Amino acid sequence: MIHQKLRMIKIEFPKNKVKVQQHKDVHEVFDVIRKKWLLLTPEEWVRQHILQYLLITKKYPASLIAIEKEIKLVDLKKRCDIVVYNRRSEPWMIIECKEMKVTLSENTLDQILRYHISLSAQYLIITNGSYCFGFEKREGQFIEIDCFPDFEI
């Protein structure tokens, strides 16, 4: 558990912005980036709320956000939950989402650091919806941050 070691980023999710529906016997959530209804899993709940926070509260441009971005690590294909690009189409932020009951740990940090090998980004964020921790790469080192950065114009 890394909660005692790091400064937490406080997030207030926008109220009532995530669209949920029941279709047959399952609940679905509308992904505003991919423009489709998805099965509402606990991890998807976190991802969609983080997306709404980025779009509504932080005003990140939707056109520069990718969901489940496929990357290659040696011979393995992996998917980053959320990648935010800068206006030069370079990875700017990687966000790893876990469901709320998953404890953010050293393994979560290791996972996002592996993604950073393929997609070198200035910011790395890990969250389970309850806890959120972030890092900024400065001069080759990761420094803790205590809020989401404003989007570079």
Tab-separated table of N, CA and C in Angstrom:
chain	number	residue	atom	x	y	z
A	1	MET	N	0.853	-1.182	0.000
A	1	MET	CA	0.000	0.000	0.000
A	1	MET	C	0.892	1.236	0.000
A	2	ILE	N	0.575	2.184	-0.874
A	2	ILE	CA	1.422	3.372	-1.000
A	2	ILE	C	0.765	4.625	-0.439
A	3	HIS	N	-0.438	4.506	0.108
A	3	HIS	CA	-1.190	5.681	0.561
A	3	HIS	C	-0.441	6.506	1.593
A	4	GLN	N	0.263	5.872	2.513
A	4	GLN	CA	0.941	6.626	3.560
A	4	GLN	C	2.170	7.359	3.039
A	5	LYS	N	2.696	6.940	1.928
A	5	LYS	CA	3.949	7.491	1.425
A	5	LYS	C	3.781	8.720	0.535
A	6	LEU	N	2.632	8.855	-0.116
A	6	LEU	CA	2.473	9.866	-1.158
A	6	LEU	C	1.397	10.886	-0.826
A	7	ARG	N	1.530	12.058	-1.465
A	7	ARG	CA	0.489	13.087	-1.373
A	7	ARG	C	-0.636	12.726	-2.331
A	8	MET	N	-1.849	12.777	-1.841
A	8	MET	CA	-2.987	12.415	-2.660
A	8	MET	C	-3.489	13.634	-3.434
A	9	ILE	N	-3.926	13.389	-4.671
A	9	ILE	CA	-4.580	14.409	-5.472
A	9	ILE	C	-6.066	14.345	-5.140
A	10	LYS	N	-6.633	15.468	-4.745
A	10	LYS	CA	-8.066	15.521	-4.422
A	10	LYS	C	-8.842	15.795	-5.711
A	11	ILE	N	-9.844	14.964	-5.936
A	11	ILE	CA	-10.685	15.113	-7.125
A	11	ILE	C	-12.135	15.196	-6.694
A	12	GLU	N	-12.845	16.159	-7.234
A	12	GLU	CA	-14.290	16.197	-7.067
A	12	GLU	C	-14.886	15.918	-8.443
A	13	PHE	N	-15.492	14.731	-8.563
A	13	PHE	CA	-16.075	14.351	-9.835
A	13	PHE	C	-17.291	15.232	-10.143
A	14	PRO	N	-17.443	15.655	-11.407
A	14	PRO	CA	-18.646	16.405	-11.788
A	14	PRO	C	-19.888	15.548	-11.525
A	15	LYS	N	-20.893	16.143	-10.969
A	15	LYS	CA	-22.107	15.398	-10.606
A	15	LYS	C	-22.980	15.117	-11.828
A	16	ASN	N	-23.486	13.900	-11.876
A	16	ASN	CA	-24.477	13.478	-12.877
A	16	ASN	C	-24.028	13.667	-14.321
A	17	LYS	N	-22.757	13.530	-14.596
A	17	LYS	CA	-22.284	13.701	-15.967
A	17	LYS	C	-22.039	12.372	-16.674
A	18	VAL	N	-21.889	11.293	-15.922
A	18	VAL	CA	-21.675	9.983	-16.523
A	18	VAL	C	-23.047	9.383	-16.845
A	19	LYS	N	-23.245	9.026	-18.115
A	19	LYS	CA	-24.536	8.475	-18.552
A	19	LYS	C	-24.530	6.959	-18.374
A	20	VAL	N	-25.526	6.467	-17.647
A	20	VAL	CA	-25.663	5.039	-17.396
A	20	VAL	C	-27.048	4.602	-17.841
A	21	GLN	N	-27.140	3.399	-18.421
A	21	GLN	CA	-28.426	2.845	-18.814
A	21	GLN	C	-28.431	1.346	-18.536
A	22	GLN	N	-29.627	0.803	-18.447
A	22	GLN	CA	-29.740	-0.643	-18.342
A	22	GLN	C	-30.170	-1.158	-19.693
A	23	HIS	N	-29.430	-2.125	-20.202
A	23	HIS	CA	-29.732	-2.728	-21.497
A	23	HIS	C	-29.823	-4.224	-21.273
A	24	LYS	N	-31.014	-4.768	-21.471
A	24	LYS	CA	-31.292	-6.168	-21.152
A	24	LYS	C	-30.983	-6.387	-19.679
A	25	ASP	N	-30.048	-7.249	-19.358
A	25	ASP	CA	-29.765	-7.557	-17.949
A	25	ASP	C	-28.495	-6.890	-17.423
A	26	VAL	N	-27.926	-5.956	-18.170
A	26	VAL	CA	-26.661	-5.352	-17.739
A	26	VAL	C	-26.758	-3.831	-17.721
A	27	HIS	N	-25.917	-3.243	-16.902
A	27	HIS	CA	-25.797	-1.786	-16.884
A	27	HIS	C	-24.679	-1.394	-17.833
A	28	GLU	N	-24.914	-0.322	-18.562
A	28	GLU	CA	-23.927	0.193	-19.497
A	28	GLU	C	-23.632	1.650	-19.180
A	29	VAL	N	-22.445	2.089	-19.583
A	29	VAL	CA	-22.033	3.472	-19.404
A	29	VAL	C	-21.617	4.006	-20.772
A	30	PHE	N	-21.934	5.280	-21.025
A	30	PHE	CA	-21.580	5.867	-22.313
A	30	PHE	C	-20.194	6.477	-22.238
A	31	ASP	N	-19.315	6.026	-23.121
A	31	ASP	CA	-17.958	6.555	-23.211
A	31	ASP	C	-17.973	7.721	-24.194
A	32	VAL	N	-17.757	8.927	-23.688
A	32	VAL	CA	-17.848	10.132	-24.521
A	32	VAL	C	-16.679	10.261	-25.495
A	33	ILE	N	-15.587	9.592	-25.224
A	33	ILE	CA	-14.442	9.647	-26.142
A	33	ILE	C	-14.629	8.655	-27.295
A	34	ARG	N	-14.974	7.426	-26.964
A	34	ARG	CA	-15.159	6.399	-27.991
A	34	ARG	C	-16.558	6.440	-28.604
A	35	LYS	N	-17.441	7.247	-28.007
A	35	LYS	CA	-18.805	7.449	-28.516
A	35	LYS	C	-19.580	6.131	-28.632
A	36	LYS	N	-19.539	5.332	-27.532
A	36	LYS	CA	-20.313	4.094	-27.542
A	36	LYS	C	-20.624	3.663	-26.111
A	37	TRP	N	-21.646	2.816	-25.991
A	37	TRP	CA	-22.042	2.266	-24.704
A	37	TRP	C	-21.169	1.066	-24.391
A	38	LEU	N	-20.719	0.981	-23.149
A	38	LEU	CA	-19.843	-0.100	-22.695
A	38	LEU	C	-20.426	-0.754	-21.453
A	39	LEU	N	-20.045	-1.979	-21.214
A	39	LEU	CA	-20.436	-2.655	-19.986
A	39	LEU	C	-19.903	-1.868	-18.792
A	40	LEU	N	-20.764	-1.592	-17.838
A	40	LEU	CA	-20.369	-0.823	-16.660
A	40	LEU	C	-19.707	-1.758	-15.645
A	41	THR	N	-18.389	-1.849	-15.731
A	41	THR	CA	-17.605	-2.612	-14.761
A	41	THR	C	-17.103	-1.637	-13.695
A	42	PRO	N	-16.641	-2.136	-12.559
A	42	PRO	CA	-16.099	-1.229	-11.539
A	42	PRO	C	-14.932	-0.375	-12.057
A	43	GLU	N	-14.058	-0.935	-12.875
A	43	GLU	CA	-12.951	-0.146	-13.429
A	43	GLU	C	-13.450	0.879	-14.441
A	44	GLU	N	-14.454	0.490	-15.233
A	44	GLU	CA	-15.009	1.431	-16.215
A	44	GLU	C	-15.688	2.603	-15.511
A	45	TRP	N	-16.318	2.343	-14.358
A	45	TRP	CA	-16.921	3.427	-13.569
A	45	TRP	C	-15.856	4.464	-13.219
A	46	VAL	N	-14.695	4.005	-12.756
A	46	VAL	CA	-13.598	4.913	-12.389
A	46	VAL	C	-13.110	5.656	-13.631
A	47	ARG	N	-12.867	4.934	-14.722
A	47	ARG	CA	-12.351	5.561	-15.948
A	47	ARG	C	-13.295	6.650	-16.448
A	48	GLN	N	-14.601	6.371	-16.481
A	48	GLN	CA	-15.551	7.350	-17.003
A	48	GLN	C	-15.666	8.578	-16.096
A	49	HIS	N	-15.558	8.398	-14.796
A	49	HIS	CA	-15.588	9.548	-13.894
A	49	HIS	C	-14.313	10.390	-14.019
A	50	ILE	N	-13.179	9.749	-14.182
A	50	ILE	CA	-11.923	10.492	-14.415
A	50	ILE	C	-12.029	11.261	-15.732
A	51	LEU	N	-12.579	10.628	-16.760
A	51	LEU	CA	-12.752	11.326	-18.043
A	51	LEU	C	-13.611	12.574	-17.884
A	52	GLN	N	-14.704	12.466	-17.176
A	52	GLN	CA	-15.571	13.628	-16.970
A	52	GLN	C	-14.827	14.725	-16.208
A	53	TYR	N	-14.020	14.333	-15.239
A	53	TYR	CA	-13.219	15.307	-14.499
A	53	TYR	C	-12.254	16.028	-15.450
A	54	LEU	N	-11.579	15.264	-16.309
A	54	LEU	CA	-10.632	15.872	-17.257
A	54	LEU	C	-11.346	16.825	-18.221
A	55	LEU	N	-12.491	16.399	-18.734
A	55	LEU	CA	-13.199	17.183	-19.743
A	55	LEU	C	-13.921	18.392	-19.161
A	56	ILE	N	-14.626	18.204	-18.070
A	56	ILE	CA	-15.478	19.271	-17.535
A	56	ILE	C	-14.731	20.177	-16.566
A	57	THR	N	-14.049	19.576	-15.604
A	57	THR	CA	-13.385	20.382	-14.579
A	57	THR	C	-12.062	20.963	-15.083
A	58	LYS	N	-11.239	20.123	-15.701
A	58	LYS	CA	-9.910	20.573	-16.133
A	58	LYS	C	-9.897	21.109	-17.571
A	59	LYS	N	-10.980	20.923	-18.313
A	59	LYS	CA	-11.113	21.451	-19.684
A	59	LYS	C	-10.066	20.887	-20.651
A	60	TYR	N	-9.696	19.611	-20.471
A	60	TYR	CA	-8.796	18.968	-21.424
A	60	TYR	C	-9.584	18.725	-22.719
A	61	PRO	N	-8.971	18.930	-23.889
A	61	PRO	CA	-9.689	18.713	-25.154
A	61	PRO	C	-9.952	17.225	-25.396
A	62	ALA	N	-11.207	16.879	-25.655
A	62	ALA	CA	-11.580	15.480	-25.905
A	62	ALA	C	-10.818	14.904	-27.096
A	63	SER	N	-10.524	15.746	-28.081
A	63	SER	CA	-9.841	15.260	-29.288
A	63	SER	C	-8.404	14.803	-29.020
A	64	LEU	N	-7.866	15.149	-27.858
A	64	LEU	CA	-6.486	14.761	-27.532
A	64	LEU	C	-6.426	13.673	-26.461
A	65	ILE	N	-7.539	12.970	-26.247
A	65	ILE	CA	-7.593	11.899	-25.251
A	65	ILE	C	-7.845	10.570	-25.951
A	66	ALA	N	-7.037	9.575	-25.612
A	66	ALA	CA	-7.214	8.218	-26.138
A	66	ALA	C	-7.541	7.288	-24.976
A	67	ILE	N	-8.443	6.352	-25.224
A	67	ILE	CA	-8.856	5.379	-24.221
A	67	ILE	C	-8.364	4.000	-24.653
A	68	GLU	N	-7.825	3.248	-23.693
A	68	GLU	CA	-7.286	1.911	-23.943
A	68	GLU	C	-6.317	1.912	-25.125
A	69	LYS	N	-5.386	2.829	-25.077
A	69	LYS	CA	-4.357	2.969	-26.110
A	69	LYS	C	-3.453	1.745	-26.087
A	70	GLU	N	-3.380	1.054	-27.205
A	70	GLU	CA	-2.546	-0.146	-27.276
A	70	GLU	C	-1.083	0.243	-27.430
A	71	ILE	N	-0.247	-0.401	-26.628
A	71	ILE	CA	1.202	-0.208	-26.727
A	71	ILE	C	1.857	-1.579	-26.756
A	72	LYS	N	3.108	-1.590	-27.156
A	72	LYS	CA	3.849	-2.851	-27.194
A	72	LYS	C	5.020	-2.746	-26.222
A	73	LEU	N	5.105	-3.726	-25.326
A	73	LEU	CA	6.222	-3.842	-24.391
A	73	LEU	C	6.941	-5.135	-24.718
A	74	VAL	N	8.077	-5.003	-25.359
A	74	VAL	CA	8.824	-6.144	-25.893
A	74	VAL	C	7.875	-6.911	-26.812
A	75	ASP	N	7.470	-8.133	-26.448
A	75	ASP	CA	6.555	-8.898	-27.298
A	75	ASP	C	5.124	-8.886	-26.785
A	76	LEU	N	4.851	-8.123	-25.724
A	76	LEU	CA	3.520	-8.082	-25.135
A	76	LEU	C	2.744	-6.859	-25.607
A	77	LYS	N	1.457	-7.072	-25.873
A	77	LYS	CA	0.576	-5.947	-26.173
A	77	LYS	C	-0.164	-5.590	-24.887
A	78	LYS	N	-0.136	-4.320	-24.525
A	78	LYS	CA	-0.811	-3.821	-23.334
A	78	LYS	C	-1.694	-2.650	-23.738
A	79	ARG	N	-2.583	-2.251	-22.825
A	79	ARG	CA	-3.463	-1.112	-23.094
A	79	ARG	C	-3.390	-0.127	-21.935
A	80	CYS	N	-3.096	1.114	-22.268
A	80	CYS	CA	-3.128	2.190	-21.273
A	80	CYS	C	-4.577	2.641	-21.135
A	81	ASP	N	-5.048	2.830	-19.908
A	81	ASP	CA	-6.436	3.239	-19.695
A	81	ASP	C	-6.738	4.563	-20.373
A	82	ILE	N	-5.953	5.585	-20.056
A	82	ILE	CA	-6.175	6.916	-20.633
A	82	ILE	C	-4.812	7.515	-20.989
A	83	VAL	N	-4.711	8.033	-22.198
A	83	VAL	CA	-3.529	8.788	-22.606
A	83	VAL	C	-4.013	10.149	-23.103
A	84	VAL	N	-3.429	11.198	-22.542
A	84	VAL	CA	-3.728	12.558	-22.990
A	84	VAL	C	-2.519	13.033	-23.788
A	85	TYR	N	-2.778	13.555	-24.971
A	85	TYR	CA	-1.714	14.054	-25.843
A	85	TYR	C	-1.652	15.571	-25.771
A	86	ASN	N	-0.456	16.113	-26.056
A	86	ASN	CA	-0.348	17.564	-26.164
A	86	ASN	C	-0.734	17.967	-27.587
A	87	ARG	N	-0.662	19.233	-27.875
A	87	ARG	CA	-1.094	19.712	-29.194
A	87	ARG	C	-0.127	19.320	-30.316
A	88	ARG	N	1.014	18.769	-29.961
A	88	ARG	CA	1.965	18.261	-30.960
A	88	ARG	C	1.788	16.756	-31.166
A	89	SER	N	0.694	16.203	-30.628
A	89	SER	CA	0.359	14.775	-30.719
A	89	SER	C	1.374	13.872	-30.022
A	90	GLU	N	2.013	14.396	-28.988
A	90	GLU	CA	2.955	13.609	-28.187
A	90	GLU	C	2.269	13.220	-26.874
A	91	PRO	N	2.526	12.010	-26.370
A	91	PRO	CA	1.941	11.637	-25.079
A	91	PRO	C	2.348	12.650	-24.008
A	92	TRP	N	1.366	13.173	-23.288
A	92	TRP	CA	1.599	14.188	-22.260
A	92	TRP	C	1.281	13.637	-20.871
A	93	MET	N	0.259	12.780	-20.793
A	93	MET	CA	-0.153	12.209	-19.509
A	93	MET	C	-0.659	10.795	-19.739
A	94	ILE	N	-0.266	9.884	-18.847
A	94	ILE	CA	-0.789	8.517	-18.835
A	94	ILE	C	-1.539	8.348	-17.519
A	95	ILE	N	-2.756	7.802	-17.604
A	95	ILE	CA	-3.561	7.567	-16.401
A	95	ILE	C	-3.917	6.094	-16.335
A	96	GLU	N	-3.602	5.472	-15.220
A	96	GLU	CA	-3.959	4.078	-14.974
A	96	GLU	C	-5.094	4.048	-13.959
A	97	CYS	N	-6.208	3.428	-14.348
A	97	CYS	CA	-7.400	3.347	-13.486
A	97	CYS	C	-7.559	1.924	-12.962
A	98	LYS	N	-7.858	1.835	-11.692
A	98	LYS	CA	-8.189	0.566	-11.049
A	98	LYS	C	-9.573	0.709	-10.444
A	99	GLU	N	-10.248	-0.399	-10.233
A	99	GLU	CA	-11.542	-0.313	-9.570
A	99	GLU	C	-11.339	0.076	-8.117
A	100	MET	N	-12.396	0.616	-7.499
A	100	MET	CA	-12.279	1.196	-6.159
A	100	MET	C	-11.775	0.213	-5.105
A	101	LYS	N	-12.102	-1.059	-5.225
A	101	LYS	CA	-11.686	-2.002	-4.186
A	101	LYS	C	-10.227	-2.454	-4.340
A	102	VAL	N	-9.576	-2.053	-5.422
A	102	VAL	CA	-8.175	-2.402	-5.636
A	102	VAL	C	-7.291	-1.366	-4.950
A	103	THR	N	-6.409	-1.826	-4.100
A	103	THR	CA	-5.479	-0.940	-3.412
A	103	THR	C	-4.371	-0.521	-4.375
A	104	LEU	N	-4.101	0.768	-4.434
A	104	LEU	CA	-2.988	1.253	-5.249
A	104	LEU	C	-1.703	0.856	-4.534
A	105	SER	N	-0.799	0.226	-5.277
A	105	SER	CA	0.395	-0.349	-4.655
A	105	SER	C	1.622	-0.095	-5.516
A	106	GLU	N	2.724	-0.620	-5.061
A	106	GLU	CA	3.967	-0.552	-5.849
A	106	GLU	C	3.756	-1.215	-7.208
A	107	ASN	N	2.926	-2.256	-7.260
A	107	ASN	CA	2.645	-2.929	-8.534
A	107	ASN	C	1.950	-1.989	-9.517
A	108	THR	N	1.057	-1.147	-9.004
A	108	THR	CA	0.371	-0.172	-9.858
A	108	THR	C	1.374	0.835	-10.403
A	109	LEU	N	2.279	1.284	-9.536
A	109	LEU	CA	3.337	2.204	-9.990
A	109	LEU	C	4.224	1.536	-11.029
A	110	ASP	N	4.607	0.295	-10.782
A	110	ASP	CA	5.441	-0.432	-11.746
A	110	ASP	C	4.745	-0.554	-13.090
A	111	GLN	N	3.430	-0.812	-13.059
A	111	GLN	CA	2.666	-0.949	-14.292
A	111	GLN	C	2.711	0.328	-15.123
A	112	ILE	N	2.447	1.461	-14.503
A	112	ILE	CA	2.428	2.711	-15.266
A	112	ILE	C	3.842	3.107	-15.697
A	113	LEU	N	4.841	2.763	-14.909
A	113	LEU	CA	6.227	3.032	-15.321
A	113	LEU	C	6.617	2.187	-16.537
A	114	ARG	N	6.096	0.968	-16.618
A	114	ARG	CA	6.340	0.142	-17.818
A	114	ARG	C	5.683	0.793	-19.037
A	115	TYR	N	4.462	1.315	-18.863
A	115	TYR	CA	3.789	1.995	-19.972
A	115	TYR	C	4.589	3.223	-20.405
A	116	HIS	N	5.202	3.879	-19.430
A	116	HIS	CA	5.996	5.075	-19.715
A	116	HIS	C	7.201	4.750	-20.595
A	117	ILE	N	7.687	3.519	-20.545
A	117	ILE	CA	8.807	3.113	-21.409
A	117	ILE	C	8.408	3.270	-22.879
A	118	SER	N	7.187	2.873	-23.224
A	118	SER	CA	6.710	2.991	-24.607
A	118	SER	C	6.189	4.383	-24.934
A	119	LEU	N	5.503	4.990	-23.982
A	119	LEU	CA	4.885	6.305	-24.202
A	119	LEU	C	5.472	7.290	-23.205
A	120	SER	N	6.591	7.815	-23.501
A	120	SER	CA	7.227	8.754	-22.577
A	120	SER	C	6.349	9.988	-22.427
A	121	ALA	N	5.785	10.159	-21.233
A	121	ALA	CA	4.873	11.276	-20.973
A	121	ALA	C	5.404	12.099	-19.806
A	122	GLN	N	5.027	13.347	-19.777
A	122	GLN	CA	5.464	14.249	-18.702
A	122	GLN	C	4.776	13.924	-17.378
A	123	TYR	N	3.517	13.436	-17.444
A	123	TYR	CA	2.742	13.173	-16.233
A	123	TYR	C	2.267	11.725	-16.195
A	124	LEU	N	2.307	11.135	-15.006
A	124	LEU	CA	1.775	9.800	-14.749
A	124	LEU	C	0.794	9.909	-13.584
A	125	ILE	N	-0.393	9.323	-13.748
A	125	ILE	CA	-1.429	9.369	-12.717
A	125	ILE	C	-1.930	7.947	-12.482
A	126	ILE	N	-2.083	7.562	-11.210
A	126	ILE	CA	-2.738	6.300	-10.872
A	126	ILE	C	-3.924	6.614	-9.969
A	127	THR	N	-5.031	5.914	-10.195
A	127	THR	CA	-6.224	6.180	-9.399
A	127	THR	C	-7.090	4.935	-9.280
A	128	ASN	N	-7.819	4.862	-8.177
A	128	ASN	CA	-8.874	3.857	-8.025
A	128	ASN	C	-10.207	4.558	-7.763
A	129	GLY	N	-10.286	5.828	-8.060
A	129	GLY	CA	-11.507	6.592	-7.853
A	129	GLY	C	-11.597	7.186	-6.455
A	130	SER	N	-11.076	6.482	-5.473
A	130	SER	CA	-11.035	6.995	-4.100
A	130	SER	C	-9.715	7.706	-3.844
A	131	TYR	N	-8.650	7.110	-4.327
A	131	TYR	CA	-7.313	7.668	-4.168
A	131	TYR	C	-6.741	7.978	-5.537
A	132	CYS	N	-5.956	9.036	-5.612
A	132	CYS	CA	-5.344	9.443	-6.866
A	132	CYS	C	-3.964	10.017	-6.553
A	133	PHE	N	-2.952	9.506	-7.231
A	133	PHE	CA	-1.582	9.970	-7.028
A	133	PHE	C	-0.978	10.318	-8.378
A	134	GLY	N	-0.144	11.355	-8.397
A	134	GLY	CA	0.421	11.794	-9.658
A	134	GLY	C	1.888	12.153	-9.551
A	135	PHE	N	2.535	12.118	-10.703
A	135	PHE	CA	3.957	12.393	-10.796
A	135	PHE	C	4.227	13.177	-12.066
A	136	GLU	N	5.179	14.091	-11.967
A	136	GLU	CA	5.639	14.852	-13.131
A	136	GLU	C	7.101	14.513	-13.356
A	137	LYS	N	7.454	14.281	-14.620
A	137	LYS	CA	8.848	14.000	-14.949
A	137	LYS	C	9.570	15.327	-15.149
A	138	ARG	N	10.567	15.557	-14.286
A	138	ARG	CA	11.388	16.768	-14.377
A	138	ARG	C	12.845	16.361	-14.307
A	139	GLU	N	13.598	16.761	-15.302
A	139	GLU	CA	15.039	16.485	-15.346
A	139	GLU	C	15.343	15.014	-15.094
A	140	GLY	N	14.542	14.132	-15.734
A	140	GLY	CA	14.790	12.702	-15.655
A	140	GLY	C	14.294	12.016	-14.398
A	141	GLN	N	13.645	12.756	-13.491
A	141	GLN	CA	13.128	12.160	-12.260
A	141	GLN	C	11.637	12.440	-12.141
A	142	PHE	N	10.937	11.539	-11.429
A	142	PHE	CA	9.516	11.749	-11.184
A	142	PHE	C	9.327	12.420	-9.840
A	143	ILE	N	8.617	13.540	-9.859
A	143	ILE	CA	8.329	14.342	-8.670
A	143	ILE	C	6.827	14.241	-8.401
A	144	GLU	N	6.453	14.033	-7.137
A	144	GLU	CA	5.035	13.978	-6.783
A	144	GLU	C	4.349	15.308	-7.104
A	145	ILE	N	3.104	15.206	-7.538
A	145	ILE	CA	2.275	16.392	-7.730
A	145	ILE	C	1.025	16.221	-6.867
A	146	ASP	N	0.391	17.336	-6.503
A	146	ASP	CA	-0.782	17.242	-5.645
A	146	ASP	C	-2.062	17.720	-6.329
A	147	CYS	N	-1.984	17.923	-7.658
A	147	CYS	CA	-3.183	18.251	-8.426
A	147	CYS	C	-2.924	17.918	-9.898
A	148	PHE	N	-4.000	17.763	-10.635
A	148	PHE	CA	-3.856	17.559	-12.073
A	148	PHE	C	-3.346	18.862	-12.675
A	149	PRO	N	-2.400	18.793	-13.606
A	149	PRO	CA	-1.914	20.026	-14.225
A	149	PRO	C	-2.967	20.617	-15.153
A	150	ASP	N	-2.879	21.929	-15.341
A	150	ASP	CA	-3.711	22.569	-16.347
A	150	ASP	C	-3.201	22.111	-17.713
A	151	PHE	N	-4.121	22.009	-18.671
A	151	PHE	CA	-3.699	21.565	-19.995
A	151	PHE	C	-2.881	22.642	-20.667
A	152	GLU	N	-1.776	22.228	-21.291
A	152	GLU	CA	-0.924	23.177	-22.020
A	152	GLU	C	-1.642	23.690	-23.248
A	153	ILE	N	-1.650	24.979	-23.399
A	153	ILE	CA	-2.316	25.571	-24.565
A	153	ILE	C	-1.335	25.705	-25.708
